[in-house]
Coordinates of C-alpha atoms in Angstrom, one line a residue:
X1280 CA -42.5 80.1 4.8
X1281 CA -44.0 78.3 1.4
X1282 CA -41.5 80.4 -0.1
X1283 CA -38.1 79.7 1.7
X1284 CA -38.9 75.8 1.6
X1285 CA -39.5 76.8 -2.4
X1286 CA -36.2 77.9 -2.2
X1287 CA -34.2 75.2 -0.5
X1288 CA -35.8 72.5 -2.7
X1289 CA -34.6 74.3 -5.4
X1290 CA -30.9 74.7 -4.4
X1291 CA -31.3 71.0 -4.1
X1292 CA -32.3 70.3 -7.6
X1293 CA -29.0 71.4 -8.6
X1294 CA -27.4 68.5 -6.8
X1295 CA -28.6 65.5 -9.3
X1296 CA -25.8 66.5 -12.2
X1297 CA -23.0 64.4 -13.2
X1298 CA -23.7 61.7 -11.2
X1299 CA -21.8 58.9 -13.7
X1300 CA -18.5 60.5 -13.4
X1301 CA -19.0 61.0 -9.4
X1302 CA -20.2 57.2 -9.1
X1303 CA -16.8 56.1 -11.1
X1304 CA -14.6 58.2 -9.0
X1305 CA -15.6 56.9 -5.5
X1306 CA -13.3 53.8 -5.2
X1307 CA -10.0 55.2 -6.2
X1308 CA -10.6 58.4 -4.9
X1309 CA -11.9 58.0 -1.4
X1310 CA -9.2 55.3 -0.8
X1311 CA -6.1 57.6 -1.9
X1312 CA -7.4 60.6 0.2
X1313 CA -9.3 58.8 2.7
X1314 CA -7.6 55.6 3.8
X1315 CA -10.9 54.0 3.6
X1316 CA -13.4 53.0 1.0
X1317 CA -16.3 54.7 0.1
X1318 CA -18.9 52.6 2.1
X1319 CA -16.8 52.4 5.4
X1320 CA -16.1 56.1 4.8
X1321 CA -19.9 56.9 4.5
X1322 CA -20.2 55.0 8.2
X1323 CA -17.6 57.4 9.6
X1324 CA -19.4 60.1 8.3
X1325 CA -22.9 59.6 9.6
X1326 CA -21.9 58.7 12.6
X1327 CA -19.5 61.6 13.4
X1328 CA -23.0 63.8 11.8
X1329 CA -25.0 61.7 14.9
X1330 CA -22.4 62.4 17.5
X1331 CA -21.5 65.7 16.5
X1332 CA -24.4 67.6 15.5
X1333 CA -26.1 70.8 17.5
X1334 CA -22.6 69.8 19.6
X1335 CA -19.2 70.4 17.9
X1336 CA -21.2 70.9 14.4
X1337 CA -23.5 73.6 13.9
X1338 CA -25.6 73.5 10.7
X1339 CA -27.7 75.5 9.1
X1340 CA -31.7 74.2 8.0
X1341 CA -30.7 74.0 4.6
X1342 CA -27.4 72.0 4.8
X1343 CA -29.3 69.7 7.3
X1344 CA -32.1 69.3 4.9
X1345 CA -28.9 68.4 2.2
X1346 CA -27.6 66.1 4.4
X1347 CA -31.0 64.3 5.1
X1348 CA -31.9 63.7 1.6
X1349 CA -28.2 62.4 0.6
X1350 CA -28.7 59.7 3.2
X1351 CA -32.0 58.9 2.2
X1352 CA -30.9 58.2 -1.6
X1353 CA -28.0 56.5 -0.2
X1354 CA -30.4 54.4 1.5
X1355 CA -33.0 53.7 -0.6
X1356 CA -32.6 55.1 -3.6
X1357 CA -34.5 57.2 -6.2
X1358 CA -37.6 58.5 -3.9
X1359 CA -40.5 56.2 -3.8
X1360 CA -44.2 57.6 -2.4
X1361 CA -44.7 54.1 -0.8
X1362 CA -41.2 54.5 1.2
X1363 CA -41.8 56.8 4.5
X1364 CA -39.1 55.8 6.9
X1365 CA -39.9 56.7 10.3
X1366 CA -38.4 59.4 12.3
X1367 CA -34.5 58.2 13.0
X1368 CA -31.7 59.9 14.4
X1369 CA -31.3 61.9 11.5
X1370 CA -34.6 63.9 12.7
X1371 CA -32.9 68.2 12.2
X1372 CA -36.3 69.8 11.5
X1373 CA -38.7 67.7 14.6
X1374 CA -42.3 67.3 13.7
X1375 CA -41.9 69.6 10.6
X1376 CA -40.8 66.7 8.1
X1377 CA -43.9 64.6 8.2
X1378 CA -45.3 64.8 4.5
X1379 CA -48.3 66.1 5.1
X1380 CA -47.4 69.5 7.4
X1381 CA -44.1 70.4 5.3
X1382 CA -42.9 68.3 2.8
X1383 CA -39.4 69.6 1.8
X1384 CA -37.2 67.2 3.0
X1385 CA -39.1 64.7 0.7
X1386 CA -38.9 66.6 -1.9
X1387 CA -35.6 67.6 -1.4
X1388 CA -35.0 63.7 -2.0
X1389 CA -37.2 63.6 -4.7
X1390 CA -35.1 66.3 -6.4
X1391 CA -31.9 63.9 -6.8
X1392 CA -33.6 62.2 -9.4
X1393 CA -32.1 58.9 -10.4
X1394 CA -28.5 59.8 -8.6
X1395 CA -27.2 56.6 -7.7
X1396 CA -26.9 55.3 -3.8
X1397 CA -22.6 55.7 -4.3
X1398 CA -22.9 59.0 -5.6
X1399 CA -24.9 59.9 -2.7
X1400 CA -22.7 58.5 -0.4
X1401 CA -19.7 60.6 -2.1
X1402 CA -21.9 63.6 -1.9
X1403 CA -22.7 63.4 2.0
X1404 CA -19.1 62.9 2.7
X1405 CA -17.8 65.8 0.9
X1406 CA -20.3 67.9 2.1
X1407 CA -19.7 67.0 5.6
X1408 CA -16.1 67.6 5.2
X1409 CA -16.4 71.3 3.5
X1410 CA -19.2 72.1 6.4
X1411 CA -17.5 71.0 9.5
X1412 CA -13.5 71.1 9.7
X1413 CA -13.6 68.4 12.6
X1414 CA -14.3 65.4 9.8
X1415 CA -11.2 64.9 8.8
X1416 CA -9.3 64.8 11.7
X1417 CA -11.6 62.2 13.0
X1418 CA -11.7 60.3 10.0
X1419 CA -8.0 60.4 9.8
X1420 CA -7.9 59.2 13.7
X1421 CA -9.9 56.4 12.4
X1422 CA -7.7 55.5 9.8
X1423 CA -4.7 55.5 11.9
X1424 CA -6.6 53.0 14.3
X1425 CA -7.1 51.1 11.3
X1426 CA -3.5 50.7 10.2
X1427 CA -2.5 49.9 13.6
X1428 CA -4.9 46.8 13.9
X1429 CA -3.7 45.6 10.5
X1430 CA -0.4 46.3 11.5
X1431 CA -0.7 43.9 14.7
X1432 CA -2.6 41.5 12.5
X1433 CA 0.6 41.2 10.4
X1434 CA 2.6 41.1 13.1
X1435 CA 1.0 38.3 14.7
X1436 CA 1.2 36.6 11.4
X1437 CA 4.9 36.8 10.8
X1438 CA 5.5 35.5 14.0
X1439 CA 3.1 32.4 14.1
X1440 CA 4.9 32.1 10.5
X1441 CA 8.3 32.3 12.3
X1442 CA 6.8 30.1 15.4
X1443 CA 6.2 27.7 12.0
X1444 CA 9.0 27.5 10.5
X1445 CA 11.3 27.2 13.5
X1446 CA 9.4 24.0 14.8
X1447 CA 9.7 22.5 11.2
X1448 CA 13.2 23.5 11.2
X1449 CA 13.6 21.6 14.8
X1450 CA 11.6 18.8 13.5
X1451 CA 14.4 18.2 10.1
X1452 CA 17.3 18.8 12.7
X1453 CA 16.1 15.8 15.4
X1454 CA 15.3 13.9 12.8
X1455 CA 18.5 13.7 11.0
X1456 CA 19.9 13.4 14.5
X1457 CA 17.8 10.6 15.1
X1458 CA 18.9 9.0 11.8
X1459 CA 22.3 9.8 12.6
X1460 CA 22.2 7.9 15.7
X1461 CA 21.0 5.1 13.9
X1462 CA 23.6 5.1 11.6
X1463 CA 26.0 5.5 14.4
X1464 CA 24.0 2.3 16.1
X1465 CA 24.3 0.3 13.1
X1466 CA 27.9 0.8 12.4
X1467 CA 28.7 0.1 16.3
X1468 CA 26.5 -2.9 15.9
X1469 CA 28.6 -4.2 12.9
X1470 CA 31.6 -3.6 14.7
X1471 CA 30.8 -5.1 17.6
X1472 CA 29.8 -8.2 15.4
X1473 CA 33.2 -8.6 13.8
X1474 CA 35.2 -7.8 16.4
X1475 CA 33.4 -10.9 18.3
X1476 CA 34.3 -13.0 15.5
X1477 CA 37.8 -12.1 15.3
X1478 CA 38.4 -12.4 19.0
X1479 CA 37.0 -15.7 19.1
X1480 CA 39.9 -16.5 16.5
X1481 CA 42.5 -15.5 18.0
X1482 CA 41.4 -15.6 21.6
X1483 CA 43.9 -18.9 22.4
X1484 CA 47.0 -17.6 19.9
X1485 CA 46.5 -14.6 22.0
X1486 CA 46.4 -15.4 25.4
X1487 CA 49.4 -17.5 24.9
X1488 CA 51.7 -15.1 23.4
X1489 CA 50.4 -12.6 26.7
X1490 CA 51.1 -15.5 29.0
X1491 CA 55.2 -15.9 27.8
X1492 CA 55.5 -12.5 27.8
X1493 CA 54.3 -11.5 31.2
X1494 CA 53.9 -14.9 33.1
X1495 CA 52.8 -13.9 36.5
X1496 CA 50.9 -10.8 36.0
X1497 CA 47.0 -11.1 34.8
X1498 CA 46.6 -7.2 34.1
X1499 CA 49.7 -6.7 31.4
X1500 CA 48.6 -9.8 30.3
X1501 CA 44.6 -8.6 29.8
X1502 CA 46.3 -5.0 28.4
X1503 CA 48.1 -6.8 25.8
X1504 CA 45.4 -9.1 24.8
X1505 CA 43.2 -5.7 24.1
X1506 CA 45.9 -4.2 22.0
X1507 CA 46.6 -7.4 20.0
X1508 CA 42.8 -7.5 19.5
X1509 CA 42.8 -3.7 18.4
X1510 CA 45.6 -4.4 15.7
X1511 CA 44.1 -7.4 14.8
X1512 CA 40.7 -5.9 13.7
X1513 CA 43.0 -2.7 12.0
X1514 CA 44.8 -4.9 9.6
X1515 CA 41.7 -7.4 8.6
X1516 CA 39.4 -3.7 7.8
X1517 CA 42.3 -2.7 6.1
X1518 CA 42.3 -5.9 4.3
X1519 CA 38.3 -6.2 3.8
X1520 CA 38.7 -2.6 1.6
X1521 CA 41.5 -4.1 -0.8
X1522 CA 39.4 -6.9 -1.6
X1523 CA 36.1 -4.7 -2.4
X1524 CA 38.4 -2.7 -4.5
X1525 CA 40.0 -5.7 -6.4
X1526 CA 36.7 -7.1 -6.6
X1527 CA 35.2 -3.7 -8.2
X1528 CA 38.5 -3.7 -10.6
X1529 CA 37.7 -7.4 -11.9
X1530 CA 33.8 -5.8 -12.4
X1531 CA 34.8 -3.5 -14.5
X1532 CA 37.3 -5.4 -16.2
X1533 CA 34.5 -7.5 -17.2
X1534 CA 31.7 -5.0 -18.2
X1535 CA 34.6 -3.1 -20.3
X1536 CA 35.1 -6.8 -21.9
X1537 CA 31.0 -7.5 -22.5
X1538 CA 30.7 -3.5 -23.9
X1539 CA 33.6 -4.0 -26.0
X1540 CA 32.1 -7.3 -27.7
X1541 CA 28.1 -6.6 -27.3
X1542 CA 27.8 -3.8 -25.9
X1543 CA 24.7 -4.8 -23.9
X1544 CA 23.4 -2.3 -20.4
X1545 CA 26.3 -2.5 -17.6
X1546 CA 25.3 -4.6 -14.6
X1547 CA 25.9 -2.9 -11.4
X1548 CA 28.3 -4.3 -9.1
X1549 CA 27.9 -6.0 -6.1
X1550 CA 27.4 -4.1 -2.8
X1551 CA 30.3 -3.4 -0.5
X1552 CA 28.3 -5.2 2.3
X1553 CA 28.1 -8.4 0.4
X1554 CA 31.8 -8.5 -0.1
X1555 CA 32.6 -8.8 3.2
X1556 CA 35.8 -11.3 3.4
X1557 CA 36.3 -13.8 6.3
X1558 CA 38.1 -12.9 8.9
X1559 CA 42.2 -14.1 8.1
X1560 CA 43.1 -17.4 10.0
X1561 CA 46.1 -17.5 12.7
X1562 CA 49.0 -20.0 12.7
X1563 CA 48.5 -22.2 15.5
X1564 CA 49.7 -21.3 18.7
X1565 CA 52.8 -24.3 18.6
X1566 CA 54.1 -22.4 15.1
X1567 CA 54.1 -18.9 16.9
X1568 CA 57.5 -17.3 17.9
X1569 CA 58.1 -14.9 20.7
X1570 CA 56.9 -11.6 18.1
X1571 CA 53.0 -11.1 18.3
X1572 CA 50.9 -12.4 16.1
X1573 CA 50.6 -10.4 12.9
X1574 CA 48.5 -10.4 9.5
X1575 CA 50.4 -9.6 6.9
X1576 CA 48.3 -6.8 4.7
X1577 CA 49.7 -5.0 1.9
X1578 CA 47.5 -2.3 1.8
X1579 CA 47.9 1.4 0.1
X1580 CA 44.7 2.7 1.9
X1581 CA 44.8 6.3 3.7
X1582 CA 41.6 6.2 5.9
X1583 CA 42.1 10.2 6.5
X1584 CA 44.2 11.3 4.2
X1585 CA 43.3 12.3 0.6
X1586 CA 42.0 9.8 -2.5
X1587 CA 45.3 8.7 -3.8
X1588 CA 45.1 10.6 -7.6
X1589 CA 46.4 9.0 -10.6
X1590 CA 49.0 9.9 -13.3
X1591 CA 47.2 8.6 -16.4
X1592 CA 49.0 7.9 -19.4
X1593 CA 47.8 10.5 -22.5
X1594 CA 46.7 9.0 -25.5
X1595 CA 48.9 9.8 -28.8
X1596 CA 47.9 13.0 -29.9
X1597 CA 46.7 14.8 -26.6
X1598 CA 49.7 16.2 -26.6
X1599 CA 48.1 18.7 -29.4
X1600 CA 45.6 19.4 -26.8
X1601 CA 45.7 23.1 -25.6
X1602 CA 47.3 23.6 -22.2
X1603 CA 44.4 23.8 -19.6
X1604 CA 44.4 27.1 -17.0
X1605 CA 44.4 26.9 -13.3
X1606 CA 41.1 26.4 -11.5
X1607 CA 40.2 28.9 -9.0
X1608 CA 38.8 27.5 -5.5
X1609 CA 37.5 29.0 -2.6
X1610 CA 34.4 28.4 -0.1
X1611 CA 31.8 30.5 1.5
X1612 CA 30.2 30.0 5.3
X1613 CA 26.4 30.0 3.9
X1614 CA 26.2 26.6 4.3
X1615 CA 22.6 26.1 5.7
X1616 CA 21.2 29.0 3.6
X1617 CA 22.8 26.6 0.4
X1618 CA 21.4 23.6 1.1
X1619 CA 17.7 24.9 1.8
X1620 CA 17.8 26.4 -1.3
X1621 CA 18.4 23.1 -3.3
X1622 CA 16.1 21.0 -1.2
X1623 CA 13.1 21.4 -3.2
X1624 CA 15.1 21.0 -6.6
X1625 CA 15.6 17.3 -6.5
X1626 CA 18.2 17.0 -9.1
X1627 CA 20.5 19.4 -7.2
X1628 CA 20.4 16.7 -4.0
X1629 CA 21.8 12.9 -4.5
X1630 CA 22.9 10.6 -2.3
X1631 CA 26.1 9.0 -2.5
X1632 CA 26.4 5.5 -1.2
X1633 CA 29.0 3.9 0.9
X1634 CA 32.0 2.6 -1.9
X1635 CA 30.9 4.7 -4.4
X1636 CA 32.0 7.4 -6.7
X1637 CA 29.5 9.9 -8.4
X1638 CA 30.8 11.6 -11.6
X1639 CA 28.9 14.4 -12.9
X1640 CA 29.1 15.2 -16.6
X1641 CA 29.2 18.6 -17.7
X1642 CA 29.2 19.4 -21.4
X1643 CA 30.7 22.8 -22.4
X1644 CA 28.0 25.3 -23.8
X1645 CA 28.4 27.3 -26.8
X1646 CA 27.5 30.1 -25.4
X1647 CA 29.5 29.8 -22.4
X1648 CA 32.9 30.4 -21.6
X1649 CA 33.6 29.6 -17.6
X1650 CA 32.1 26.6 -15.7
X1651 CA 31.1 27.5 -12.2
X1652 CA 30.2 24.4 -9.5
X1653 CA 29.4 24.7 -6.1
X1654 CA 28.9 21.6 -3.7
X1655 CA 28.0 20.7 0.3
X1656 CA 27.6 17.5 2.2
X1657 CA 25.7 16.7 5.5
X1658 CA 27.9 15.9 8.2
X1659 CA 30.8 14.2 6.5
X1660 CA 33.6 14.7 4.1
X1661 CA 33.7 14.0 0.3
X1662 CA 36.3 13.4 -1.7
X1663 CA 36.1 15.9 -4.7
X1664 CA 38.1 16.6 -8.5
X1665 CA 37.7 17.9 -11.3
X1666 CA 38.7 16.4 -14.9
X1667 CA 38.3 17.7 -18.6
X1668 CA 37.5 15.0 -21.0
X1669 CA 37.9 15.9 -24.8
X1670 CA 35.4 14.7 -26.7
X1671 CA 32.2 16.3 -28.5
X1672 CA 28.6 15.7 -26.9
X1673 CA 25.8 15.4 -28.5
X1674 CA 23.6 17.3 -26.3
X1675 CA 24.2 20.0 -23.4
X1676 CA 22.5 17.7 -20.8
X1677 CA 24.0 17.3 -17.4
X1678 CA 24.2 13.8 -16.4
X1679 CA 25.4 11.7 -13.4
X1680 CA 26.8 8.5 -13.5
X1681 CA 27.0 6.4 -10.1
X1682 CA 29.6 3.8 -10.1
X1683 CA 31.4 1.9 -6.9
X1684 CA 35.0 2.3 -7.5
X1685 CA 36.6 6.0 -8.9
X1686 CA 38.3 6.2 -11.9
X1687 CA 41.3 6.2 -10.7
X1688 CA 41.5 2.9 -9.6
X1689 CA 39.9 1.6 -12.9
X1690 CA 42.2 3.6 -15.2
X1691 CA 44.9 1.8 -12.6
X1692 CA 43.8 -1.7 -13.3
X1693 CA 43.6 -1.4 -16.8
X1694 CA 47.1 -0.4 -17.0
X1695 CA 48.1 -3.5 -15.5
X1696 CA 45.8 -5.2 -17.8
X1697 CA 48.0 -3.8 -20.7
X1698 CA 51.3 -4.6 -19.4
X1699 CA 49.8 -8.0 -18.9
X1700 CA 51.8 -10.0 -21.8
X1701 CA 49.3 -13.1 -21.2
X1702 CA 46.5 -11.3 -21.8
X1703 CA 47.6 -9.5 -24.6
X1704 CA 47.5 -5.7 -25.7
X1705 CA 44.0 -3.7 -25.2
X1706 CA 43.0 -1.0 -27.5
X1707 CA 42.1 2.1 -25.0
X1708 CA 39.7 4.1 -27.2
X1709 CA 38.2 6.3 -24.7
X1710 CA 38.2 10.0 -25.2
X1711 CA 41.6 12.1 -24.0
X1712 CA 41.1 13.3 -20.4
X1713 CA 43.1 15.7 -18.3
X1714 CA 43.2 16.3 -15.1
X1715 CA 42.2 20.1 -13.6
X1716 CA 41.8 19.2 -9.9
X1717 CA 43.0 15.8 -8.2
X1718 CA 40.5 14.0 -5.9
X1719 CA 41.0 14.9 -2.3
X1720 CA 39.0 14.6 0.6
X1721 CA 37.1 18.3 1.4
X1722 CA 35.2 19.5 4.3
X1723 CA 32.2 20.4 2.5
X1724 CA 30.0 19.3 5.7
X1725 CA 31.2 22.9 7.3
X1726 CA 31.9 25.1 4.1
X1727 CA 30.2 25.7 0.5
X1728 CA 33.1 25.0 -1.9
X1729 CA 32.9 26.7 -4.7
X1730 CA 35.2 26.8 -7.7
X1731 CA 35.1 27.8 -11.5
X1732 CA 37.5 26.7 -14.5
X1733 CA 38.2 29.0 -17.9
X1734 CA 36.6 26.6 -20.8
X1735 CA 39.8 24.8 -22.6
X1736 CA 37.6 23.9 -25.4
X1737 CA 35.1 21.8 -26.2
X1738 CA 34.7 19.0 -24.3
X1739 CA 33.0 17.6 -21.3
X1740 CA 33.6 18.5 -17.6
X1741 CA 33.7 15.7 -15.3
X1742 CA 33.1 16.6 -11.3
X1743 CA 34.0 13.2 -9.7
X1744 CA 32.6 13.0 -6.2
X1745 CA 34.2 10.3 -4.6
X1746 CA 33.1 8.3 -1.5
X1747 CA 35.0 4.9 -1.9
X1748 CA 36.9 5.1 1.0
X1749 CA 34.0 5.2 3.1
X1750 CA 32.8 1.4 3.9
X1751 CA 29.4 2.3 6.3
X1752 CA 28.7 5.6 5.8
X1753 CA 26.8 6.9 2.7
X1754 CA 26.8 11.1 2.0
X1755 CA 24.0 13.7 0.5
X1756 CA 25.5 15.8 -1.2
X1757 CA 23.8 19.1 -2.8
X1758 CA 25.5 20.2 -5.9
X1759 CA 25.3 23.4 -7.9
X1760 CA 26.8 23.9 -11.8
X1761 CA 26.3 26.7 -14.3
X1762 CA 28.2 28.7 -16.9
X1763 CA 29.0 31.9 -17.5
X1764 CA 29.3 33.8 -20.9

């Protein structure tokens, strides 16, 4: 009997070698074969050993006595005289392993030498696997449970992340509603207001030209009244806008004057709110004849139709100019998807007030030869055109430039300022600047438009979004430009 334990200590001796290269190789390895790492592995292992052992695994003394003395290294290390763990699970040779009656499984341990506790662990696992063909089905078992947990952990993270995101995306959507209904409050409010005033005007003119023209009946009578009252406030809002713009044409006039002579930093114009005009008076009711009362309104305003463009006059010598290629147009139905991506960049998102015109400067690049612009708006139209302004910038920097009346109607006054014999001939010595795309009115609240233009030269692209018309509402617009080589 001395001699067979002699024997089985001795094939254990063998077991100590290369145990730096084994230690190295457990993470990696045991993770790409396994599924698991080398400690969880190690679990699996002596578990399915206490499960499975004298039942679906039959061992031999001597593997058993292998087995043992990996765990104990993996446990407590290099063998120690004043470490005697008591009799565990791990018990395959009964009251034979005390020390004192046969000691081989302790010095079976003491045999691995300094083998570190990973190495240990390696070595139980892969001795397990060569001696019973049952471990790696039940490992593998194991790692498919594993996968399925962490793939119902992801799961119920995408959709608390979707959950997320669709009660922020609820939460933007009422709350522009709510400030839409605001807006819409506001404006009713303001309408209500001058409507009021005006009725209170005209109320007696009024209900005497109703009572000659249907004398005995009170509800042709109250019909007419309303749509006197309906024209009335037509033709004085129709009025109110031709006085903002010649008021924002006399500005301008003005800070082209100052700039001219000392060129000091523009003032910005007055708001459209505090140009508000009072409401026109009425003949009195004795100078009336039998036609209704009218206010006469000379007014060139198209509420729905399309910015009215211009036909500027080209300085001497633009002529020289080369001929400028079509733009291409066209628009694309990712409208949401386009404006989320541009929220964060703030520069890509401005807001356009009511009365005013944003022009956004766009030198050409030297390396480029195609501009490339793509716009949206939240729930309203924009006016929108494109202009190539020949001149040489200093810098590749796009810049925006906020102004309350288009250029169109400035380039307008000043040509009535020249034909002007009083005032005399002004020099015009801004840069030559040719028109690509006239301003009209798009439905970029429902539609990306999109666009590009073939590079003429060098010069200066000017993207002229124009809002003038509108007298309440302001617009956000999100706004996209980049060349091509």
């Amino acid at each position: 009997m001395a001699d067979a334990e002699q024997s089985l200590v001795n094939g254990v001796t063998n077991l100590s070698v290369n145990d730096n290269d084994k230690g190295k190789e457990g993470g990696d390895e045991f993770a790409k074969g396994w599924g698991f790492s080398l400690p969880e592995l190690y679990k699996l292992a002596v578990r399915f050993f206490k499960e499975k052992d004298g039942k679906a695994l039959k061992l031999t003394y001597k593997d058993k006595l292998r087995l043992v003395a990996y765990t104990k290294q993996a446990t407590y290390g290099k063998y120690r005289n004043d470490v005697s763990p008591e009799v565990g699970f791990l018990d395959v040779v009964g009251n034979d392993r005390s020390l004192s009656t046969n000691p081989s499984e302790w010095q079976a341990w003491q045999a691995l030498g300094d083998m570190s506790q990973t190495t240990a662990m390696a070595e139980f696992v892969k001795q397990l696997d060569s001696l019973c063909p049952l471990f790696r089905p039940f490992t593998e078992a194991h790692s498919a449970e594993k996968q399925e947990q962490q793939r119902k952990k992801q799961e119920e993270e995408d959709r608390l992340r979707r959950e997320a995101e669709e009660k922020e995306r609820r939460r933007r959507e009422e709350e522009a509603q709510k400030q839409l209904e605001l807006q819409k409050q506001k404006q009713l409010e303001q309408e209500m207001q001058i409507r009021a005033a005006l009725n209170q005007q005209t109320a007696v003119q009024f209900a005497q030209y109703a009572q000659q023209q249907y004398p005995n009946n009170k509800q042709q009578q109250d019909e007419l009244i309303r749509q006197l009252q309906e024209q009335h406030y037509q033709q004085y809002m129709q009025q109110v806008y031709q006085q903002q713009l010649l008021h924002q044409q006399q500005q301008y006039q003005q800070m082209h004057q100052q700039a001219s002579n000392t060129a000091p930093a523009p003032t910005q114009p007055t708001p459209a709110s505090q140009q508000m005009a009072p409401p026109p008076t009425q003949q009195p009711a004795s100078q009336q004849s039998e036609a209704p009362p009218q206010t006469n309104v000379n007014s060139n305003v198209t509420p729905n139709g399309p910015v009215e463009g211009t036909t500027e006059k080209k300085p001497e010598g633009e002529d020289e100019m080369p001929p400028l290629a079509a733009a291409s147009m066209w628009t694309r139905k990712d409208i949401k998807e386009f404006k989320e991506s541009l929220q964060k960049d703030k520069d890509s998102v401005i807001k356009i007030g009511s009365g005013e015109t944003v022009t956004v400067r766009v030198p050409t690049h030297e390396d480029g030869t195609c501009l490339f612009w793509e716009f949206a708006t939240d729930y309203y139209d924009i006016g929108f055109g494109v202009y190539f302004e020949w001149t040489v910038s200093p810098s590749t920097t796009v810049s925006v430039t906020v102004s309350e009346s288009s250029d169109e109607e400035e380039f307008d006054e000043e040509q009535d300022t020249k034909n002007d014999v009083e005032q005399g001939a002004k020099k015009d010595d801004r840069p030559p600047t040719d028109e690509i795309i006239p301003v009209y009115r798009r439905d970029c609240h429902e539609e990306v438009y999109c666009g590009s233009h073939a590079y003429p030269g060098q010069g200066v692209y000017l993207l002229k979004f124009d809002n003038s018309y509108s007298l309440w509402r302001s617009k956000t617009l999100y706004y996209r430009v980049y060349y091509s080589r």
